């Protein structure tokens, strides 16, 4: 199946992003290697106006096959993978006709429906999994594969009417930077869809307000035998900060519209420590309170250990796009119609995360988020159903067809 082959080829590229980098893309060499591969593929598949800019953003067009003037719609996915688990040397394999039991990824590493009950919804389907040592990269290379395959399908089925279709692929979504350099004006769409959601039927147009917090701790290292009144152990200060965060406000203890703080990474020694947190909440006022709480924790530690011991860079990443989509609900209505015509049960829900579509919506491109099929993102138990990927591709095709008949 061409869609599957395309996706598995994509997973062979290590495109993991890095929140500490100051380059664009953040892991410039390896992300651009994939971007160039994808650019060539789009040219070979016959898309037009294919462009890869110096920051790794890819744009291309499938031209209209009708005379009528209809809206231009766009489809967007990101090609970087998350920082939570390795994206190198991914060994994807297919579990055919999944029987509902344990999946042995490799010796001692098992994906079990006891721990991951999401598996049971895919009994009888063909699942693409990892070997348990890396993530898979369905977030969001599954989305890219589905978009490209949909463009190929429309290219080969000229009986399906559609207007101009634009596609865009970008780096660094996983570190909240994916849409920062996306050229909305060049993209030239009336609206778009990110193909970056989870399981079958998911449609999302409200997301977390998001911030990042980079914490730096300066310790004082002296001989432990003579440390009284002098030593400041940065690792200990880091632990104090982590302990200030209520357990009720951690991602593992929250759901639905509940926000959280999450320690993504930490490096520490006696002399110094670095911590990277993400801060999330759907409600704008609670979001501001959470950022202030983090700063208050830093201030308390400085009062305890000395001014300048702890510094915090707290910065916004993206906002809740619901306020924009509420003014452009035709984007949702078209998607729901496509779901119905493709026999996809709709699951409209808030994103407990983010999407490039949030930033793009505030920059003039209303952009709901559609399922790509991946489950258990950001870890070695990630998987994607081939049948769900095919449904996502069908939905993209159907949206293009519906838009080709659209009258504002």
mmCIF file of C-alpha atoms in Angstrom:
data_model
loop_
_atom_site.group_PDB
_atom_site.id
_atom_site.type_symbol
_atom_site.label_atom_id
_atom_site.label_comp_id
_atom_site.label_asym_id
_atom_site.label_seq_id
_atom_site.Cartn_x
_atom_site.Cartn_y
_atom_site.Cartn_z
ATOM 1 C CA UNK A 1 0.000 0.000 0.000
ATOM 2 C CA UNK A 2 1.559 3.258 -1.164
ATOM 3 C CA UNK A 3 0.375 5.255 1.846
ATOM 4 C CA UNK A 4 2.047 2.850 4.283
ATOM 5 C CA UNK A 5 5.286 2.689 2.320
ATOM 6 C CA UNK A 6 5.384 6.469 2.177
ATOM 7 C CA UNK A 7 4.906 6.800 5.935
ATOM 8 C CA UNK A 8 7.488 4.164 6.854
ATOM 9 C CA UNK A 9 10.027 5.845 4.554
ATOM 10 C CA UNK A 10 9.427 9.099 6.429
ATOM 11 C CA UNK A 11 10.037 7.472 9.824
ATOM 12 C CA UNK A 12 13.561 6.521 8.759
ATOM 13 C CA UNK A 13 14.609 10.164 9.086
ATOM 14 C CA UNK A 14 15.558 11.427 12.543
ATOM 15 C CA UNK A 15 13.834 14.809 12.750
ATOM 16 C CA UNK A 16 13.672 15.292 16.526
ATOM 17 C CA UNK A 17 13.587 18.990 17.434
ATOM 18 C CA UNK A 18 15.403 20.640 20.366
ATOM 19 C CA UNK A 19 14.038 23.353 22.660
ATOM 20 C CA UNK A 20 17.511 24.683 23.570
ATOM 21 C CA UNK A 21 18.565 25.438 20.006
ATOM 22 C CA UNK A 22 18.636 28.945 18.547
ATOM 23 C CA UNK A 23 18.673 27.828 14.893
ATOM 24 C CA UNK A 24 15.703 27.344 12.544
ATOM 25 C CA UNK A 25 15.017 24.479 12.244
ATOM 26 C CA UNK A 26 16.170 23.763 15.790
ATOM 27 C CA UNK A 27 18.052 20.650 14.632
ATOM 28 C CA UNK A 28 18.923 22.176 11.340
ATOM 29 C CA UNK A 29 20.978 19.535 9.571
ATOM 30 C CA UNK A 30 18.740 16.551 10.172
ATOM 31 C CA UNK A 31 15.394 18.328 9.750
ATOM 32 C CA UNK A 32 16.526 19.927 6.489
ATOM 33 C CA UNK A 33 17.677 16.528 5.221
ATOM 34 C CA UNK A 34 14.104 15.284 5.496
ATOM 35 C CA UNK A 35 12.676 18.528 4.134
ATOM 36 C CA UNK A 36 14.780 18.192 0.984
ATOM 37 C CA UNK A 37 13.660 14.567 0.569
ATOM 38 C CA UNK A 38 10.039 15.668 0.872
ATOM 39 C CA UNK A 39 10.527 18.562 -1.548
ATOM 40 C CA UNK A 40 11.867 16.188 -4.205
ATOM 41 C CA UNK A 41 9.007 13.778 -3.598
ATOM 42 C CA UNK A 42 6.407 16.508 -4.113
ATOM 43 C CA UNK A 43 8.052 17.505 -7.387
ATOM 44 C CA UNK A 44 8.153 13.888 -8.539
ATOM 45 C CA UNK A 45 4.467 13.450 -7.686
ATOM 46 C CA UNK A 46 3.577 16.352 -9.952
ATOM 47 C CA UNK A 47 2.657 19.107 -7.508
ATOM 48 C CA UNK A 48 3.348 22.656 -8.630
ATOM 49 C CA UNK A 49 4.938 25.736 -7.031
ATOM 50 C CA UNK A 50 6.993 23.436 -4.805
ATOM 51 C CA UNK A 51 9.213 25.536 -2.562
ATOM 52 C CA UNK A 52 11.543 24.795 0.355
ATOM 53 C CA UNK A 53 12.688 27.997 2.054
ATOM 54 C CA UNK A 54 15.872 28.517 4.067
ATOM 55 C CA UNK A 55 14.056 27.842 7.362
ATOM 56 C CA UNK A 56 12.753 24.440 6.308
ATOM 57 C CA UNK A 57 9.172 25.384 5.403
ATOM 58 C CA UNK A 58 7.731 23.564 2.407
ATOM 59 C CA UNK A 59 4.852 24.836 0.265
ATOM 60 C CA UNK A 60 3.230 23.257 -2.797
ATOM 61 C CA UNK A 61 0.062 23.409 -4.891
ATOM 62 C CA UNK A 62 -2.316 20.966 -6.514
ATOM 63 C CA UNK A 63 -3.967 23.242 -9.117
ATOM 64 C CA UNK A 64 -7.709 23.532 -9.518
ATOM 65 C CA UNK A 65 -9.415 21.309 -12.091
ATOM 66 C CA UNK A 66 -12.579 23.429 -12.346
ATOM 67 C CA UNK A 67 -13.399 26.761 -13.981
ATOM 68 C CA UNK A 68 -15.424 28.138 -11.074
ATOM 69 C CA UNK A 69 -13.758 30.362 -8.492
ATOM 70 C CA UNK A 70 -13.902 28.593 -5.139
ATOM 71 C CA UNK A 71 -11.980 29.038 -1.874
ATOM 72 C CA UNK A 72 -8.404 27.837 -1.686
ATOM 73 C CA UNK A 73 -8.012 25.331 1.156
ATOM 74 C CA UNK A 74 -4.751 24.208 2.742
ATOM 75 C CA UNK A 75 -3.499 21.150 4.614
ATOM 76 C CA UNK A 76 -0.590 21.373 7.035
ATOM 77 C CA UNK A 77 1.543 18.918 9.016
ATOM 78 C CA UNK A 78 4.853 19.144 10.847
ATOM 79 C CA UNK A 79 7.796 16.865 10.273
ATOM 80 C CA UNK A 80 9.750 17.237 13.510
ATOM 81 C CA UNK A 81 9.281 14.654 16.266
ATOM 82 C CA UNK A 82 9.007 15.115 20.010
ATOM 83 C CA UNK A 83 11.832 15.568 22.482
ATOM 84 C CA UNK A 84 10.346 13.072 24.958
ATOM 85 C CA UNK A 85 11.839 9.961 23.324
ATOM 86 C CA UNK A 86 14.425 9.165 20.696
ATOM 87 C CA UNK A 87 13.540 9.694 17.058
ATOM 88 C CA UNK A 88 16.679 8.024 15.708
ATOM 89 C CA UNK A 89 16.929 4.552 14.179
ATOM 90 C CA UNK A 90 13.192 3.982 14.238
ATOM 91 C CA UNK A 91 12.369 0.372 13.377
ATOM 92 C CA UNK A 92 8.744 0.434 12.272
ATOM 93 C CA UNK A 93 6.947 -2.848 11.646
ATOM 94 C CA UNK A 94 3.388 -3.911 10.889
ATOM 95 C CA UNK A 95 1.281 -6.069 13.204
ATOM 96 C CA UNK A 96 -1.270 -7.534 10.822
ATOM 97 C CA UNK A 97 -4.845 -8.205 11.951
ATOM 98 C CA UNK A 98 -4.189 -7.240 15.589
ATOM 99 C CA UNK A 99 -5.858 -9.824 17.845
ATOM 100 C CA UNK A 100 -6.467 -7.635 20.901
ATOM 101 C CA UNK A 101 -3.660 -9.099 22.996
ATOM 102 C CA UNK A 102 -0.185 -8.012 24.057
ATOM 103 C CA UNK A 103 2.201 -6.798 21.363
ATOM 104 C CA UNK A 104 5.828 -7.720 22.057
ATOM 105 C CA UNK A 105 7.810 -4.826 20.643
ATOM 106 C CA UNK A 106 11.160 -6.349 21.577
ATOM 107 C CA UNK A 107 12.532 -8.494 24.395
ATOM 108 C CA UNK A 108 11.089 -7.243 27.669
ATOM 109 C CA UNK A 109 9.118 -4.396 26.057
ATOM 110 C CA UNK A 110 5.402 -5.025 25.613
ATOM 111 C CA UNK A 111 2.453 -2.879 24.554
ATOM 112 C CA UNK A 112 -0.452 -4.332 26.488
ATOM 113 C CA UNK A 113 -4.120 -3.320 26.313
ATOM 114 C CA UNK A 114 -4.086 -3.604 30.098
ATOM 115 C CA UNK A 115 -1.916 -0.492 30.234
ATOM 116 C CA UNK A 116 -2.897 0.951 26.854
ATOM 117 C CA UNK A 117 -6.625 0.189 26.449
ATOM 118 C CA UNK A 118 -6.676 2.326 23.280
ATOM 119 C CA UNK A 119 -5.334 -0.754 21.492
ATOM 120 C CA UNK A 120 -8.645 -2.570 21.852
ATOM 121 C CA UNK A 121 -10.410 -0.082 19.577
ATOM 122 C CA UNK A 122 -8.179 -1.370 16.771
ATOM 123 C CA UNK A 123 -8.717 -5.101 17.077
ATOM 124 C CA UNK A 124 -8.728 -6.631 13.616
ATOM 125 C CA UNK A 125 -6.789 -3.740 12.104
ATOM 126 C CA UNK A 126 -3.185 -3.573 10.922
ATOM 127 C CA UNK A 127 -1.007 -1.567 13.295
ATOM 128 C CA UNK A 128 2.374 0.052 12.700
ATOM 129 C CA UNK A 129 4.475 -0.071 15.865
ATOM 130 C CA UNK A 130 8.053 0.525 17.023
ATOM 131 C CA UNK A 131 10.578 -1.837 18.579
ATOM 132 C CA UNK A 132 9.973 -0.166 21.954
ATOM 133 C CA UNK A 133 13.190 1.872 22.028
ATOM 134 C CA UNK A 134 12.043 4.963 20.091
ATOM 135 C CA UNK A 135 8.898 6.815 19.263
ATOM 136 C CA UNK A 136 7.280 6.057 15.914
ATOM 137 C CA UNK A 137 6.837 9.537 14.490
ATOM 138 C CA UNK A 138 3.189 9.196 13.498
ATOM 139 C CA UNK A 139 3.060 12.617 15.157
ATOM 140 C CA UNK A 140 3.133 13.972 12.569
ATOM 141 C CA UNK A 141 4.633 12.056 9.676
ATOM 142 C CA UNK A 142 1.385 10.132 9.414
ATOM 143 C CA UNK A 143 -0.277 13.457 8.671
ATOM 144 C CA UNK A 144 2.275 14.270 5.987
ATOM 145 C CA UNK A 145 1.856 10.866 4.351
ATOM 146 C CA UNK A 146 -1.933 11.240 4.343
ATOM 147 C CA UNK A 147 -1.800 14.702 2.792
ATOM 148 C CA UNK A 148 0.659 13.690 0.082
ATOM 149 C CA UNK A 149 -1.331 10.540 -0.678
ATOM 150 C CA UNK A 150 -4.551 12.548 -0.896
ATOM 151 C CA UNK A 151 -2.932 14.909 -3.411
ATOM 152 C CA UNK A 152 -1.810 11.922 -5.478
ATOM 153 C CA UNK A 153 -5.337 10.481 -5.354
ATOM 154 C CA UNK A 154 -6.863 13.735 -6.564
ATOM 155 C CA UNK A 155 -4.203 14.000 -9.269
ATOM 156 C CA UNK A 156 -5.181 10.553 -10.538
ATOM 157 C CA UNK A 157 -8.961 11.043 -10.185
ATOM 158 C CA UNK A 158 -9.695 14.107 -12.240
ATOM 159 C CA UNK A 159 -13.417 13.370 -12.038
ATOM 160 C CA UNK A 160 -13.343 14.772 -8.485
ATOM 161 C CA UNK A 161 -13.840 18.548 -8.732
ATOM 162 C CA UNK A 162 -11.666 20.751 -6.556
ATOM 163 C CA UNK A 163 -10.216 24.219 -6.408
ATOM 164 C CA UNK A 164 -6.593 25.093 -5.746
ATOM 165 C CA UNK A 165 -5.243 22.992 -2.887
ATOM 166 C CA UNK A 166 -2.188 24.133 -0.959
ATOM 167 C CA UNK A 167 -0.048 21.938 1.268
ATOM 168 C CA UNK A 168 2.474 23.085 3.843
ATOM 169 C CA UNK A 169 4.984 21.189 5.962
ATOM 170 C CA UNK A 170 7.083 22.698 8.722
ATOM 171 C CA UNK A 171 9.701 21.985 11.388
ATOM 172 C CA UNK A 172 9.720 22.563 15.153
ATOM 173 C CA UNK A 173 6.045 22.170 16.061
ATOM 174 C CA UNK A 174 6.964 19.999 19.043
ATOM 175 C CA UNK A 175 8.810 22.896 20.694
ATOM 176 C CA UNK A 176 6.013 25.382 20.009
ATOM 177 C CA UNK A 177 7.853 27.145 17.181
ATOM 178 C CA UNK A 178 6.374 25.474 14.114
ATOM 179 C CA UNK A 179 4.124 28.292 12.944
ATOM 180 C CA UNK A 180 6.457 31.158 13.835
ATOM 181 C CA UNK A 181 7.988 31.337 10.372
ATOM 182 C CA UNK A 182 5.064 29.915 8.396
ATOM 183 C CA UNK A 183 4.288 32.382 5.604
ATOM 184 C CA UNK A 184 0.500 32.684 5.776
ATOM 185 C CA UNK A 185 0.396 35.285 3.003
ATOM 186 C CA UNK A 186 2.437 33.107 0.657
ATOM 187 C CA UNK A 187 0.308 30.085 1.552
ATOM 188 C CA UNK A 188 -2.641 32.062 0.213
ATOM 189 C CA UNK A 189 -5.526 30.015 1.616
ATOM 190 C CA UNK A 190 -8.986 31.036 2.757
ATOM 191 C CA UNK A 191 -8.699 28.492 5.555
ATOM 192 C CA UNK A 192 -6.775 25.343 6.359
ATOM 193 C CA UNK A 193 -6.610 22.156 8.403
ATOM 194 C CA UNK A 194 -3.743 20.727 10.354
ATOM 195 C CA UNK A 195 -3.655 16.944 10.038
ATOM 196 C CA UNK A 196 -2.102 16.499 13.455
ATOM 197 C CA UNK A 197 -4.775 14.922 15.651
ATOM 198 C CA UNK A 198 -5.006 11.518 17.247
ATOM 199 C CA UNK A 199 -7.341 8.593 16.716
ATOM 200 C CA UNK A 200 -10.179 8.049 14.255
ATOM 201 C CA UNK A 201 -12.757 10.826 14.088
ATOM 202 C CA UNK A 202 -11.024 13.355 16.305
ATOM 203 C CA UNK A 203 -11.763 16.955 15.342
ATOM 204 C CA UNK A 204 -10.390 19.729 17.502
ATOM 205 C CA UNK A 205 -10.753 23.476 17.375
ATOM 206 C CA UNK A 206 -9.942 24.477 20.922
ATOM 207 C CA UNK A 207 -6.579 23.896 22.513
ATOM 208 C CA UNK A 208 -4.497 24.808 25.510
ATOM 209 C CA UNK A 209 -3.054 28.223 26.040
ATOM 210 C CA UNK A 210 0.614 27.316 26.260
ATOM 211 C CA UNK A 211 3.810 28.679 27.753
ATOM 212 C CA UNK A 212 7.327 27.393 28.245
ATOM 213 C CA UNK A 213 9.491 28.058 31.286
ATOM 214 C CA UNK A 214 13.271 27.741 31.116
ATOM 215 C CA UNK A 215 14.666 27.665 34.650
ATOM 216 C CA UNK A 216 18.359 28.134 35.430
ATOM 217 C CA UNK A 217 19.784 27.491 38.884
ATOM 218 C CA UNK A 218 23.216 28.671 40.020
ATOM 219 C CA UNK A 219 24.726 26.578 42.790
ATOM 220 C CA UNK A 220 27.761 27.072 44.982
ATOM 221 C CA UNK A 221 30.117 24.092 45.136
ATOM 222 C CA UNK A 222 32.577 23.685 48.007
ATOM 223 C CA UNK A 223 34.225 20.715 49.690
ATOM 224 C CA UNK A 224 31.446 18.808 51.436
ATOM 225 C CA UNK A 225 33.533 18.483 54.584
ATOM 226 C CA UNK A 226 33.579 22.257 54.976
ATOM 227 C CA UNK A 227 30.246 23.104 53.337
ATOM 228 C CA UNK A 228 28.231 24.425 56.253
ATOM 229 C CA UNK A 229 26.783 27.815 55.487
ATOM 230 C CA UNK A 230 28.447 27.907 52.071
ATOM 231 C CA UNK A 231 27.270 25.133 49.757
ATOM 232 C CA UNK A 232 24.185 25.573 47.607
ATOM 233 C CA UNK A 233 23.365 22.340 45.808
ATOM 234 C CA UNK A 234 21.635 23.266 42.549
ATOM 235 C CA UNK A 235 20.191 19.757 42.260
ATOM 236 C CA UNK A 236 18.576 20.192 45.663
ATOM 237 C CA UNK A 237 17.143 23.580 44.668
ATOM 238 C CA UNK A 238 15.716 21.987 41.516
ATOM 239 C CA UNK A 239 14.039 19.336 43.659
ATOM 240 C CA UNK A 240 12.579 22.062 45.890
ATOM 241 C CA UNK A 241 11.066 23.754 42.858
ATOM 242 C CA UNK A 242 9.564 20.532 41.567
ATOM 243 C CA UNK A 243 8.063 19.801 44.982
ATOM 244 C CA UNK A 244 6.288 23.164 44.993
ATOM 245 C CA UNK A 245 4.034 22.065 42.143
ATOM 246 C CA UNK A 246 0.813 20.425 43.407
ATOM 247 C CA UNK A 247 0.395 16.795 42.406
ATOM 248 C CA UNK A 248 -3.151 17.630 41.330
ATOM 249 C CA UNK A 249 -1.690 19.872 38.628
ATOM 250 C CA UNK A 250 0.464 17.307 36.848
ATOM 251 C CA UNK A 251 -0.488 15.898 33.416
ATOM 252 C CA UNK A 252 -0.766 12.363 34.784
ATOM 253 C CA UNK A 253 -3.494 13.567 37.167
ATOM 254 C CA UNK A 254 -5.519 15.802 34.842
ATOM 255 C CA UNK A 255 -7.955 15.407 31.951
ATOM 256 C CA UNK A 256 -10.471 17.316 29.846
ATOM 257 C CA UNK A 257 -10.180 21.043 30.433
ATOM 258 C CA UNK A 258 -7.850 20.739 33.438
ATOM 259 C CA UNK A 259 -4.494 22.470 33.039
ATOM 260 C CA UNK A 260 -1.080 21.416 34.318
ATOM 261 C CA UNK A 261 2.650 22.003 34.756
ATOM 262 C CA UNK A 262 5.034 19.455 33.255
ATOM 263 C CA UNK A 263 8.782 19.090 33.722
ATOM 264 C CA UNK A 264 9.966 18.105 30.251
ATOM 265 C CA UNK A 265 13.687 17.874 30.935
ATOM 266 C CA UNK A 266 16.297 18.534 33.608
ATOM 267 C CA UNK A 267 20.083 18.640 33.782
ATOM 268 C CA UNK A 268 21.665 19.179 37.158
ATOM 269 C CA UNK A 269 24.806 18.997 39.240
ATOM 270 C CA UNK A 270 25.884 20.704 42.431
ATOM 271 C CA UNK A 271 27.114 23.754 40.539
ATOM 272 C CA UNK A 272 24.162 24.302 38.257
ATOM 273 C CA UNK A 273 20.861 23.055 36.909
ATOM 274 C CA UNK A 274 18.587 23.642 33.947
ATOM 275 C CA UNK A 275 14.911 22.753 33.927
ATOM 276 C CA UNK A 276 12.385 23.069 31.118
ATOM 277 C CA UNK A 277 8.683 23.173 31.990
ATOM 278 C CA UNK A 278 5.583 23.526 29.890
ATOM 279 C CA UNK A 279 2.519 25.290 31.316
ATOM 280 C CA UNK A 280 -0.957 24.577 29.940
ATOM 281 C CA UNK A 281 -4.566 25.684 30.527
ATOM 282 C CA UNK A 282 -7.627 26.152 28.307
ATOM 283 C CA UNK A 283 -8.942 29.094 30.344
ATOM 284 C CA UNK A 284 -7.111 32.374 29.649
ATOM 285 C CA UNK A 285 -7.356 33.711 33.219
ATOM 286 C CA UNK A 286 -6.201 30.466 34.822
ATOM 287 C CA UNK A 287 -3.366 30.355 32.303
ATOM 288 C CA UNK A 288 -2.101 33.759 33.467
ATOM 289 C CA UNK A 289 -2.379 32.582 37.083
ATOM 290 C CA UNK A 290 -0.268 29.519 36.284
ATOM 291 C CA UNK A 291 2.519 31.592 34.775
ATOM 292 C CA UNK A 292 2.496 33.838 37.818
ATOM 293 C CA UNK A 293 2.589 30.802 40.123
ATOM 294 C CA UNK A 294 5.770 29.603 38.431
ATOM 295 C CA UNK A 295 7.370 33.023 38.895
ATOM 296 C CA UNK A 296 6.236 33.088 42.529
ATOM 297 C CA UNK A 297 7.973 29.735 43.109
ATOM 298 C CA UNK A 298 11.195 31.167 41.686
ATOM 299 C CA UNK A 299 10.896 34.232 43.913
ATOM 300 C CA UNK A 300 10.447 32.069 47.011
ATOM 301 C CA UNK A 301 13.539 30.036 46.185
ATOM 302 C CA UNK A 302 15.578 33.197 45.741
ATOM 303 C CA UNK A 303 14.337 34.439 49.104
ATOM 304 C CA UNK A 304 15.521 31.159 50.618
ATOM 305 C CA UNK A 305 18.845 30.644 48.819
ATOM 306 C CA UNK A 306 19.819 34.162 47.785
ATOM 307 C CA UNK A 307 18.815 36.539 45.019
ATOM 308 C CA UNK A 308 19.954 35.374 41.592
ATOM 309 C CA UNK A 309 20.146 31.700 42.552
ATOM 310 C CA UNK A 310 17.179 30.916 40.298
ATOM 311 C CA UNK A 311 16.178 32.713 37.104
ATOM 312 C CA UNK A 312 13.154 32.031 34.936
ATOM 313 C CA UNK A 313 12.399 32.760 31.297
ATOM 314 C CA UNK A 314 8.629 32.267 31.006
ATOM 315 C CA UNK A 315 7.280 32.830 27.515
ATOM 316 C CA UNK A 316 4.038 32.273 25.632
ATOM 317 C CA UNK A 317 3.983 29.607 22.903
ATOM 318 C CA UNK A 318 0.419 29.662 21.533
ATOM 319 C CA UNK A 319 -3.155 30.572 22.455
ATOM 320 C CA UNK A 320 -6.515 28.817 22.400
ATOM 321 C CA UNK A 321 -7.795 29.047 18.832
ATOM 322 C CA UNK A 322 -11.478 28.593 19.776
ATOM 323 C CA UNK A 323 -12.172 32.324 19.705
ATOM 324 C CA UNK A 324 -11.066 32.438 16.050
ATOM 325 C CA UNK A 325 -12.796 29.245 14.897
ATOM 326 C CA UNK A 326 -16.066 30.329 16.537
ATOM 327 C CA UNK A 327 -16.105 33.119 13.948
ATOM 328 C CA UNK A 328 -15.372 30.663 11.120
ATOM 329 C CA UNK A 329 -17.519 27.646 11.920
ATOM 330 C CA UNK A 330 -17.946 26.808 8.235
ATOM 331 C CA UNK A 331 -14.488 25.211 8.514
ATOM 332 C CA UNK A 332 -15.881 22.806 11.094
ATOM 333 C CA UNK A 333 -19.141 22.203 9.225
ATOM 334 C CA UNK A 334 -17.268 21.192 6.049
ATOM 335 C CA UNK A 335 -15.088 18.806 8.026
ATOM 336 C CA UNK A 336 -18.072 17.205 9.765
ATOM 337 C CA UNK A 337 -19.787 16.732 6.404
ATOM 338 C CA UNK A 338 -16.635 15.039 5.083
ATOM 339 C CA UNK A 339 -16.616 12.762 8.135
ATOM 340 C CA UNK A 340 -20.224 11.713 7.494
ATOM 341 C CA UNK A 341 -19.622 11.016 3.820
ATOM 342 C CA UNK A 342 -16.547 8.922 4.694
ATOM 343 C CA UNK A 343 -18.383 7.002 7.472
ATOM 344 C CA UNK A 344 -16.130 8.435 10.156
ATOM 345 C CA UNK A 345 -17.748 8.902 13.579
ATOM 346 C CA UNK A 346 -16.957 12.448 14.715
ATOM 347 C CA UNK A 347 -15.354 13.033 18.110
ATOM 348 C CA UNK A 348 -15.247 16.785 18.681
ATOM 349 C CA UNK A 349 -13.034 17.446 21.684
ATOM 350 C CA UNK A 350 -10.569 19.951 23.128
ATOM 351 C CA UNK A 351 -6.907 19.353 22.374
ATOM 352 C CA UNK A 352 -4.959 18.506 25.491
ATOM 353 C CA UNK A 353 -1.938 19.895 23.735
ATOM 354 C CA UNK A 354 -1.313 22.266 20.907
ATOM 355 C CA UNK A 355 -1.147 22.483 17.182
ATOM 356 C CA UNK A 356 0.381 24.846 14.680
ATOM 357 C CA UNK A 357 -3.198 25.638 13.714
ATOM 358 C CA UNK A 358 -3.593 27.630 16.926
ATOM 359 C CA UNK A 359 -0.958 30.173 15.967
ATOM 360 C CA UNK A 360 -2.018 30.145 12.324
ATOM 361 C CA UNK A 361 -5.630 30.866 13.285
ATOM 362 C CA UNK A 362 -4.562 34.017 15.104
ATOM 363 C CA UNK A 363 -2.510 35.038 12.074
ATOM 364 C CA UNK A 364 -5.483 34.962 9.725
ATOM 365 C CA UNK A 365 -5.681 31.297 8.686
ATOM 366 C CA UNK A 366 -8.545 29.562 10.533
ATOM 367 C CA UNK A 367 -7.226 26.070 11.010
ATOM 368 C CA UNK A 368 -9.073 23.259 12.863
ATOM 369 C CA UNK A 369 -7.170 20.070 13.617
ATOM 370 C CA UNK A 370 -8.111 16.669 12.113
ATOM 371 C CA UNK A 371 -7.069 13.175 13.186
ATOM 372 C CA UNK A 372 -3.951 11.617 11.652
ATOM 373 C CA UNK A 373 -4.376 8.258 13.408
ATOM 374 C CA UNK A 374 -1.455 8.092 15.800
ATOM 375 C CA UNK A 375 -1.997 6.918 19.380
ATOM 376 C CA UNK A 376 0.271 7.151 22.456
ATOM 377 C CA UNK A 377 2.295 10.002 20.995
ATOM 378 C CA UNK A 378 5.742 10.991 22.272
ATOM 379 C CA UNK A 379 6.798 7.588 23.504
ATOM 380 C CA UNK A 380 7.944 4.111 22.448
ATOM 381 C CA UNK A 381 4.417 2.648 22.679
ATOM 382 C CA UNK A 382 3.180 4.946 19.909
ATOM 383 C CA UNK A 383 1.269 3.185 17.134
ATOM 384 C CA UNK A 384 -0.915 3.995 14.161
ATOM 385 C CA UNK A 385 -3.612 1.973 12.419
ATOM 386 C CA UNK A 386 -3.243 1.602 8.666
ATOM 387 C CA UNK A 387 -7.021 1.610 8.295
ATOM 388 C CA UNK A 388 -7.302 4.880 10.234
ATOM 389 C CA UNK A 389 -4.564 6.452 8.131
ATOM 390 C CA UNK A 390 -6.531 5.503 5.030
ATOM 391 C CA UNK A 391 -9.677 7.092 6.481
ATOM 392 C CA UNK A 392 -7.754 10.300 7.198
ATOM 393 C CA UNK A 393 -6.610 10.371 3.595
ATOM 394 C CA UNK A 394 -10.198 9.875 2.420
ATOM 395 C CA UNK A 395 -11.388 12.754 4.622
ATOM 396 C CA UNK A 396 -8.790 15.097 3.087
ATOM 397 C CA UNK A 397 -9.953 14.142 -0.405
ATOM 398 C CA UNK A 398 -13.585 14.669 0.564
ATOM 399 C CA UNK A 399 -12.894 18.110 2.076
ATOM 400 C CA UNK A 400 -11.264 19.109 -1.201
ATOM 401 C CA UNK A 401 -14.311 17.868 -3.113
ATOM 402 C CA UNK A 402 -16.783 19.660 -0.833
ATOM 403 C CA UNK A 403 -14.769 22.874 -1.022
ATOM 404 C CA UNK A 404 -14.746 22.537 -4.807
ATOM 405 C CA UNK A 405 -18.525 23.020 -4.673
ATOM 406 C CA UNK A 406 -18.483 25.635 -1.929
ATOM 407 C CA UNK A 407 -20.301 28.963 -2.205
ATOM 408 C CA UNK A 408 -19.536 31.597 0.369
#
